[in-house]
PDB file of C-alpha atoms in Angstrom:
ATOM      1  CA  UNK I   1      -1.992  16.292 -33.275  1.00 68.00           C
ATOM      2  CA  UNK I   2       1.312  15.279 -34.925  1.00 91.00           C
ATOM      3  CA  UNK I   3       3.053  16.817 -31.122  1.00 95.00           C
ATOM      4  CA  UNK I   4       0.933  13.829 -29.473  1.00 96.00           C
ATOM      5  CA  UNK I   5       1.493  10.904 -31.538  1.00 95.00           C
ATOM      6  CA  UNK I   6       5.221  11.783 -31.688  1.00 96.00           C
ATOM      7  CA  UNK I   7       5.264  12.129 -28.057  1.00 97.00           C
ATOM      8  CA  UNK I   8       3.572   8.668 -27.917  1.00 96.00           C
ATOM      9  CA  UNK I   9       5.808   6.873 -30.179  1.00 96.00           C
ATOM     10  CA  UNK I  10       9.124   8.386 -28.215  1.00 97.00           C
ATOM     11  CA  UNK I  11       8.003   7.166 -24.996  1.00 97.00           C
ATOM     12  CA  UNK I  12       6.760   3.938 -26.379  1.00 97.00           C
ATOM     13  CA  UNK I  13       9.996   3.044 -27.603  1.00 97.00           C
ATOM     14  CA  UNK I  14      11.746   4.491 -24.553  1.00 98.00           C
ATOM     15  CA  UNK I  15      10.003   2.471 -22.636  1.00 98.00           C
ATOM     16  CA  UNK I  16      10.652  -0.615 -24.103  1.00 98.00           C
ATOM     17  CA  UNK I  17      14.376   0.074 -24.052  1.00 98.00           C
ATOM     18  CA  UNK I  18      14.440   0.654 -20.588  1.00 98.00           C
ATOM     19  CA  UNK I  19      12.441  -2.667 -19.375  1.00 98.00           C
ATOM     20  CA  UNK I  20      15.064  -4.454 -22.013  1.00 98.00           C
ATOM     21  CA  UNK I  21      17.650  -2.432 -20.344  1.00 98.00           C
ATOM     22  CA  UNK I  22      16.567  -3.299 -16.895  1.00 98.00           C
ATOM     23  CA  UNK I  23      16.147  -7.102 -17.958  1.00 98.00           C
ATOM     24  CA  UNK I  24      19.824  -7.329 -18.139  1.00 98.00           C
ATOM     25  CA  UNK I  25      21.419  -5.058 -15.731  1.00 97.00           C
ATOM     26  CA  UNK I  26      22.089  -1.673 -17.196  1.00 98.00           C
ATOM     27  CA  UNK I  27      19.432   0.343 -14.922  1.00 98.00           C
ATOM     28  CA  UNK I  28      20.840   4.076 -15.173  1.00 98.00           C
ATOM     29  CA  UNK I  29      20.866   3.437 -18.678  1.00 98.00           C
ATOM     30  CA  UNK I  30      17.471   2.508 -19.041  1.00 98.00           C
ATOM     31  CA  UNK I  31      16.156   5.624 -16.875  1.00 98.00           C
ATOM     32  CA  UNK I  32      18.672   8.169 -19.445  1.00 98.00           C
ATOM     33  CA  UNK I  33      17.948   6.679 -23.055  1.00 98.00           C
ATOM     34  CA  UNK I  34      16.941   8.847 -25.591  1.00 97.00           C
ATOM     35  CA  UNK I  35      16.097  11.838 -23.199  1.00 97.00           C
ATOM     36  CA  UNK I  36      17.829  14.121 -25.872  1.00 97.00           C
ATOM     37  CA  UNK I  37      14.852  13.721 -27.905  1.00 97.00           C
ATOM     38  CA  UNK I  38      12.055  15.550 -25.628  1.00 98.00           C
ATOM     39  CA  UNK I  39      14.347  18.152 -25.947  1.00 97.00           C
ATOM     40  CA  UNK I  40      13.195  21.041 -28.203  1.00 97.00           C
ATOM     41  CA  UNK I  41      15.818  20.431 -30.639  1.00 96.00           C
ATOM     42  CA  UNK I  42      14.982  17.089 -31.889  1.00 96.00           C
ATOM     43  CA  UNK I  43      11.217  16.790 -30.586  1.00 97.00           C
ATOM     44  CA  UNK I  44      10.046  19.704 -33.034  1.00 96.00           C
ATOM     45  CA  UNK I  45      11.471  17.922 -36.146  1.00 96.00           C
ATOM     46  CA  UNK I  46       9.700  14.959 -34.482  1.00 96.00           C
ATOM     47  CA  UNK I  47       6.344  16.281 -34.649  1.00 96.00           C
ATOM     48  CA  UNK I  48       6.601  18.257 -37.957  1.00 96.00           C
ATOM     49  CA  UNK I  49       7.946  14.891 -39.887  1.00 96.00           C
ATOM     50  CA  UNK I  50       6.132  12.741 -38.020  1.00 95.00           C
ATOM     51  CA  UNK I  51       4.956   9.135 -40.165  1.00 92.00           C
ATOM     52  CA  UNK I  52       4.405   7.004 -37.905  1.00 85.00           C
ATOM     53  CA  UNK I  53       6.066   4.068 -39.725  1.00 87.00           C
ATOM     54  CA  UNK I  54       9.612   5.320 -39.543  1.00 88.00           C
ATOM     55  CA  UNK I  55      12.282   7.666 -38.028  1.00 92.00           C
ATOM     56  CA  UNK I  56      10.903  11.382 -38.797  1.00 94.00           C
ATOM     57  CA  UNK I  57      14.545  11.791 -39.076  1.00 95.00           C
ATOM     58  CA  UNK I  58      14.706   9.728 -42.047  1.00 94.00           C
ATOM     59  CA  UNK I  59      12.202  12.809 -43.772  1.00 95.00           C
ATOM     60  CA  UNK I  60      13.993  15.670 -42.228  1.00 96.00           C
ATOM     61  CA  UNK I  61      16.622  14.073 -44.538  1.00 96.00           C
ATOM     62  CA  UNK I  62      14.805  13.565 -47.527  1.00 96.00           C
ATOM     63  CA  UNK I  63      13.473  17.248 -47.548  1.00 96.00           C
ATOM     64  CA  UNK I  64      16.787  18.851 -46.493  1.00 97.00           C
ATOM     65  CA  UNK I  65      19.187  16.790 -46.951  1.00 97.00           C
ATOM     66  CA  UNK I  66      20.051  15.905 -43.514  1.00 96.00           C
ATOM     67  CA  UNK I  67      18.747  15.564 -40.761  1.00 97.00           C
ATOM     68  CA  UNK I  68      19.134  18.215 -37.746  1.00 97.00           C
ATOM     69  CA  UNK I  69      17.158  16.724 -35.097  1.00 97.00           C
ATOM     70  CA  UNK I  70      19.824  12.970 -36.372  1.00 96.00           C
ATOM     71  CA  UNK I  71      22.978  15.493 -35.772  1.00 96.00           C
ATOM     72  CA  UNK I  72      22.182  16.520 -32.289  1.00 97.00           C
ATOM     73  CA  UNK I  73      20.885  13.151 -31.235  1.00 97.00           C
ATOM     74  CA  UNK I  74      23.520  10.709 -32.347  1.00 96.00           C
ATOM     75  CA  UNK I  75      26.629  13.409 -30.537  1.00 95.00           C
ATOM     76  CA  UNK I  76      24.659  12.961 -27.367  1.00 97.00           C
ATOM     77  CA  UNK I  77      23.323   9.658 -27.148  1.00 97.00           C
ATOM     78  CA  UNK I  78      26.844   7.044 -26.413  1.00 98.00           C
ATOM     79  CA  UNK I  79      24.661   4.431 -27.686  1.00 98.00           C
ATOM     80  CA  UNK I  80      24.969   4.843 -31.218  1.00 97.00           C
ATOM     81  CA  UNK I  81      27.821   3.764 -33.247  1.00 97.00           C
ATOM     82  CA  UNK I  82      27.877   7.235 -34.667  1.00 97.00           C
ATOM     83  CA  UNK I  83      29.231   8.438 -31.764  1.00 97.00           C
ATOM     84  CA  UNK I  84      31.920   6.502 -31.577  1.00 97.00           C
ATOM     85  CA  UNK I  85      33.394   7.790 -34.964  1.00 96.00           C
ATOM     86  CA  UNK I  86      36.580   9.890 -34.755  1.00 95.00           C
ATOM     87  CA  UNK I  87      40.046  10.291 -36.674  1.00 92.00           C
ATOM     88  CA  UNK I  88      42.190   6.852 -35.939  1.00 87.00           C
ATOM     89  CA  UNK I  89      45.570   7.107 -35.399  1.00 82.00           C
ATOM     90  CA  UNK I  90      46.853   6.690 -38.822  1.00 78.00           C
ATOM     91  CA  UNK I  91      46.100  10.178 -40.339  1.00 77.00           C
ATOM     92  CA  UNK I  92      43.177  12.053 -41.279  1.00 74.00           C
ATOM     93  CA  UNK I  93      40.701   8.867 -42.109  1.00 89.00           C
ATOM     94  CA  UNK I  94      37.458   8.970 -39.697  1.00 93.00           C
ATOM     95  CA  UNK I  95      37.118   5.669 -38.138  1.00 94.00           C
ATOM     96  CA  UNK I  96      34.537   3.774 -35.699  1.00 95.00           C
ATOM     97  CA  UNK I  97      36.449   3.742 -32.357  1.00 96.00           C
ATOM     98  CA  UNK I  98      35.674   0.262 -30.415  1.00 97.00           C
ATOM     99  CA  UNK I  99      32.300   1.244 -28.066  1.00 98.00           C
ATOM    100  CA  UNK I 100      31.899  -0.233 -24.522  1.00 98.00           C
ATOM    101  CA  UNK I 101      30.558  -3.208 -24.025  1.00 98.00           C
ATOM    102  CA  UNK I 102      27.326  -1.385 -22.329  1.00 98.00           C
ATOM    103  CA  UNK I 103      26.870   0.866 -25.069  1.00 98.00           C
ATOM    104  CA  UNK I 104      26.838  -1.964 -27.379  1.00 98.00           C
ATOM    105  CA  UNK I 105      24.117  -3.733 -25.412  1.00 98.00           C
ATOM    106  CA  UNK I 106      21.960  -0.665 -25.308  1.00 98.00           C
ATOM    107  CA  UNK I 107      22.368  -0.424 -29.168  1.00 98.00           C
ATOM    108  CA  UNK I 108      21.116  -3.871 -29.297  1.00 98.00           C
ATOM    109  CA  UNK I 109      18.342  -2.843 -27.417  1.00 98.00           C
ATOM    110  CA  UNK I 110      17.601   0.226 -28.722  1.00 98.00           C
ATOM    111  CA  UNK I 111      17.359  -1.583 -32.125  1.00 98.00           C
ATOM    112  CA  UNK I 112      14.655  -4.105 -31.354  1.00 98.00           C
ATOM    113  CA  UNK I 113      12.756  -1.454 -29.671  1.00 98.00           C
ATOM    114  CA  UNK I 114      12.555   0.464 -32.866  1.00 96.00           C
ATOM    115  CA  UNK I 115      11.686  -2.253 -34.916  1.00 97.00           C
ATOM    116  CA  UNK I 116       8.753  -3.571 -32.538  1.00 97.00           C
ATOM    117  CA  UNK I 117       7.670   0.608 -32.433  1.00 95.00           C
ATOM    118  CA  UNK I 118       7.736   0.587 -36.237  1.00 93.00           C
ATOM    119  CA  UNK I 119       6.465  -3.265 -37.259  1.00 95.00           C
ATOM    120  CA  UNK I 120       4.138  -3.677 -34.913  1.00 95.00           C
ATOM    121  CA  UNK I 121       2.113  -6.817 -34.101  1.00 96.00           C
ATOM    122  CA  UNK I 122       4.275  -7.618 -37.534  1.00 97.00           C
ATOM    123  CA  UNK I 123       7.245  -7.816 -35.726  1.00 98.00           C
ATOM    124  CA  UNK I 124       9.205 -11.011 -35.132  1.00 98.00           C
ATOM    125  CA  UNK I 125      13.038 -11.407 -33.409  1.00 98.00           C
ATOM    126  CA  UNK I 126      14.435 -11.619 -37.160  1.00 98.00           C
ATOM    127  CA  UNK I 127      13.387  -8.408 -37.927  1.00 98.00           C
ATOM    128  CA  UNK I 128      16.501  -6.308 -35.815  1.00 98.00           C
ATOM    129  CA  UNK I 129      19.022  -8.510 -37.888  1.00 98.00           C
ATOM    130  CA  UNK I 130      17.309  -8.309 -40.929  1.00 98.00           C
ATOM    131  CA  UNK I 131      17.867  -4.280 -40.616  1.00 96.00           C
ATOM    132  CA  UNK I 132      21.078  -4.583 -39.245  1.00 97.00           C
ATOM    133  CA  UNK I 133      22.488  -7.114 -42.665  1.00 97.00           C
ATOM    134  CA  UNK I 134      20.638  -4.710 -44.854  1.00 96.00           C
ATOM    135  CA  UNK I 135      23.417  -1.577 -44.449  1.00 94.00           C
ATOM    136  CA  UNK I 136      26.431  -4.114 -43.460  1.00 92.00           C
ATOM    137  CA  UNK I 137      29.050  -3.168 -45.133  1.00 90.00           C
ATOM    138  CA  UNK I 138      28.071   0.621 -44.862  1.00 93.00           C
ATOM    139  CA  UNK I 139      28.682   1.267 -41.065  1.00 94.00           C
ATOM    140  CA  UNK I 140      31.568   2.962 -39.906  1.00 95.00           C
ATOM    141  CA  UNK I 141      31.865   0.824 -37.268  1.00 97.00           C
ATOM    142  CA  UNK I 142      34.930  -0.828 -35.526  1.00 97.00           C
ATOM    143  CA  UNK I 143      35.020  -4.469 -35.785  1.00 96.00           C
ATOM    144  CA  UNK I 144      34.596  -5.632 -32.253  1.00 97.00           C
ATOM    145  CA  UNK I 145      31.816  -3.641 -32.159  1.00 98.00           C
ATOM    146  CA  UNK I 146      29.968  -4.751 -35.512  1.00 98.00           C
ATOM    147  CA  UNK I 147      31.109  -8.078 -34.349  1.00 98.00           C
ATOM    148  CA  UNK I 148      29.594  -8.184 -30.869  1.00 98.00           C
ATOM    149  CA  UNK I 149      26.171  -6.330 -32.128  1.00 98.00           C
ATOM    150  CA  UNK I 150      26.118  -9.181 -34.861  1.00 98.00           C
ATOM    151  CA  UNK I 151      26.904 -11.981 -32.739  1.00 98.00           C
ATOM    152  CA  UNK I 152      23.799 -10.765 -30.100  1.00 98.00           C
ATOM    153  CA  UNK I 153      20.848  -9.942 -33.564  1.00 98.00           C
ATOM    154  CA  UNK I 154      21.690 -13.294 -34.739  1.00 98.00           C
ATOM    155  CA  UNK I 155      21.112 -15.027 -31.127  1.00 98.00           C
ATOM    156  CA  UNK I 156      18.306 -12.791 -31.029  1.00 98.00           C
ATOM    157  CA  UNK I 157      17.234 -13.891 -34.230  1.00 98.00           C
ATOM    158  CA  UNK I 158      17.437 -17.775 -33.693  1.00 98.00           C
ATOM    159  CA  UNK I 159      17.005 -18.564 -29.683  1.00 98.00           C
ATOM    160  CA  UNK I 160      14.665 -15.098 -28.989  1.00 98.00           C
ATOM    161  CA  UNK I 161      15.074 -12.519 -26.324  1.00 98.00           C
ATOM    162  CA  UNK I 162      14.484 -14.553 -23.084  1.00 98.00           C
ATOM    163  CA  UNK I 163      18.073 -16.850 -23.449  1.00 98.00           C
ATOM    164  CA  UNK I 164      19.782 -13.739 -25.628  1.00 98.00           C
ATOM    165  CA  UNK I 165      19.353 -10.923 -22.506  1.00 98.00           C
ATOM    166  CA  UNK I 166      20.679 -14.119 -20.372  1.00 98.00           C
ATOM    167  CA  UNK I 167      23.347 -14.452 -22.171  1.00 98.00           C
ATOM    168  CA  UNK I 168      23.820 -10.721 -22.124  1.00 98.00           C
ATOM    169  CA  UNK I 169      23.439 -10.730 -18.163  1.00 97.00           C
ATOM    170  CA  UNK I 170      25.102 -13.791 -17.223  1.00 97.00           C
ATOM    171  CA  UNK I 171      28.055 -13.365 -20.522  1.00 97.00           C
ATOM    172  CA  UNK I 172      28.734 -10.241 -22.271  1.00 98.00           C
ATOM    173  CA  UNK I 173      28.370  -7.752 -19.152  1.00 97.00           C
ATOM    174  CA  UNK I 174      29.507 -10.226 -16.508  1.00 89.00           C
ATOM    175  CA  UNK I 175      32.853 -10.592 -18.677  1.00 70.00           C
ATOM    176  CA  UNK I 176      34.161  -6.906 -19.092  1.00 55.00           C
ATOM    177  CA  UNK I 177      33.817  -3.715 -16.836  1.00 50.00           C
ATOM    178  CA  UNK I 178      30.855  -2.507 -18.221  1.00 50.00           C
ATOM    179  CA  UNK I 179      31.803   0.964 -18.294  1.00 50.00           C
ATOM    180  CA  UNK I 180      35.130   0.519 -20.550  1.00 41.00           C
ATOM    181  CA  UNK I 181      34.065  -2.922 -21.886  1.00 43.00           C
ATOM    182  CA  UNK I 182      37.727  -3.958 -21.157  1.00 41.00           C
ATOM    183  CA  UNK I 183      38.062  -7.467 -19.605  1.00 41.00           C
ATOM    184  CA  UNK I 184      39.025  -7.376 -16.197  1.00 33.00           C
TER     185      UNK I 184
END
């Protein structure tokens, strides 16, 4: 039963990334998100952590102390920050290398689609911020980046997701080459 409702809350939030995603533009990316977790890999820990309420990775970690199905996801999926982290140029130190402007977006996305899966009809446009401010601080995450994500869960937060994915259309991906996020 657990395989089912998993299934249903993967493809519920997958499909509310890619009608955001297609909203503002970034079509391929909408059709690709998150396929790496129907995969057998991450779709097993799915179903045997399975809550409903939150990430079944967030369980795998609590049992295990990590999470497996988090480890393959995140080094496949261009849209998490996580990915992004690698040794800077000033010695051994990990640091968050500045994403591309799409990726960024699609984090942005992929962040109010989780928190509508997981609230519910209690969700509001606050809630995405509210998450993000709650580990700032804690994210090992280059400062464009953080910056940029901020700037969009704040609009997000105060003018709601009609003028913020119009800003995102007609702005932030209008503005840079959306595939290096460097201006042109």
């Amino acid at each position: 039963m657990n395989a089912l409702r998993h299934f249903g809350t993967i493809t519920k939030h997958k499909l509310l990334v890619m009608k955001a995603c297609f909203q503002v533009g970034l079509y391929r990316q909408g059709l690709l998100h998150d396929l790496s977790k129907y995969g057998w890999t991450e779709f097993r820990v799915g179903c045997r952590y399975y809550q409903g309420t939150r990430s079944p990775n967030n369980a795998e970690r609590e049992e295990k102390g990590y999470s497996s199905a988090w480890l393959h996801h995140k080094g496949r999926n261009k849209h998490h920050y996580e990915y992004w982290i690698d040794y800077g140029t000033h010695g051994a130190v990990l640091e968050g290398m500045k994403m591309p402007v799409n990726y960024v977006v699609e984090m942005f996305l992929d962040r109010i689609a989780a928190s509508k899966v997981y609230r519910g009809t209690a969700y509001t446009d606050r809630d995405p911020l509210d998450y993000f401010l709650g580990g700032k601080g804690q994210y090992l995450m280059h400062e464009e980046t953080e910056a940029l994500l901020e700037k969009l869960l704040i609009m997000l937060a105060k003018q709601g997701e009609e003028k913020t994915f119009l800003y995102i259309r007609q702005e932030v991906l209008k503005k840079g080459d959306k595939k290096s996020g460097c201006k042109a």
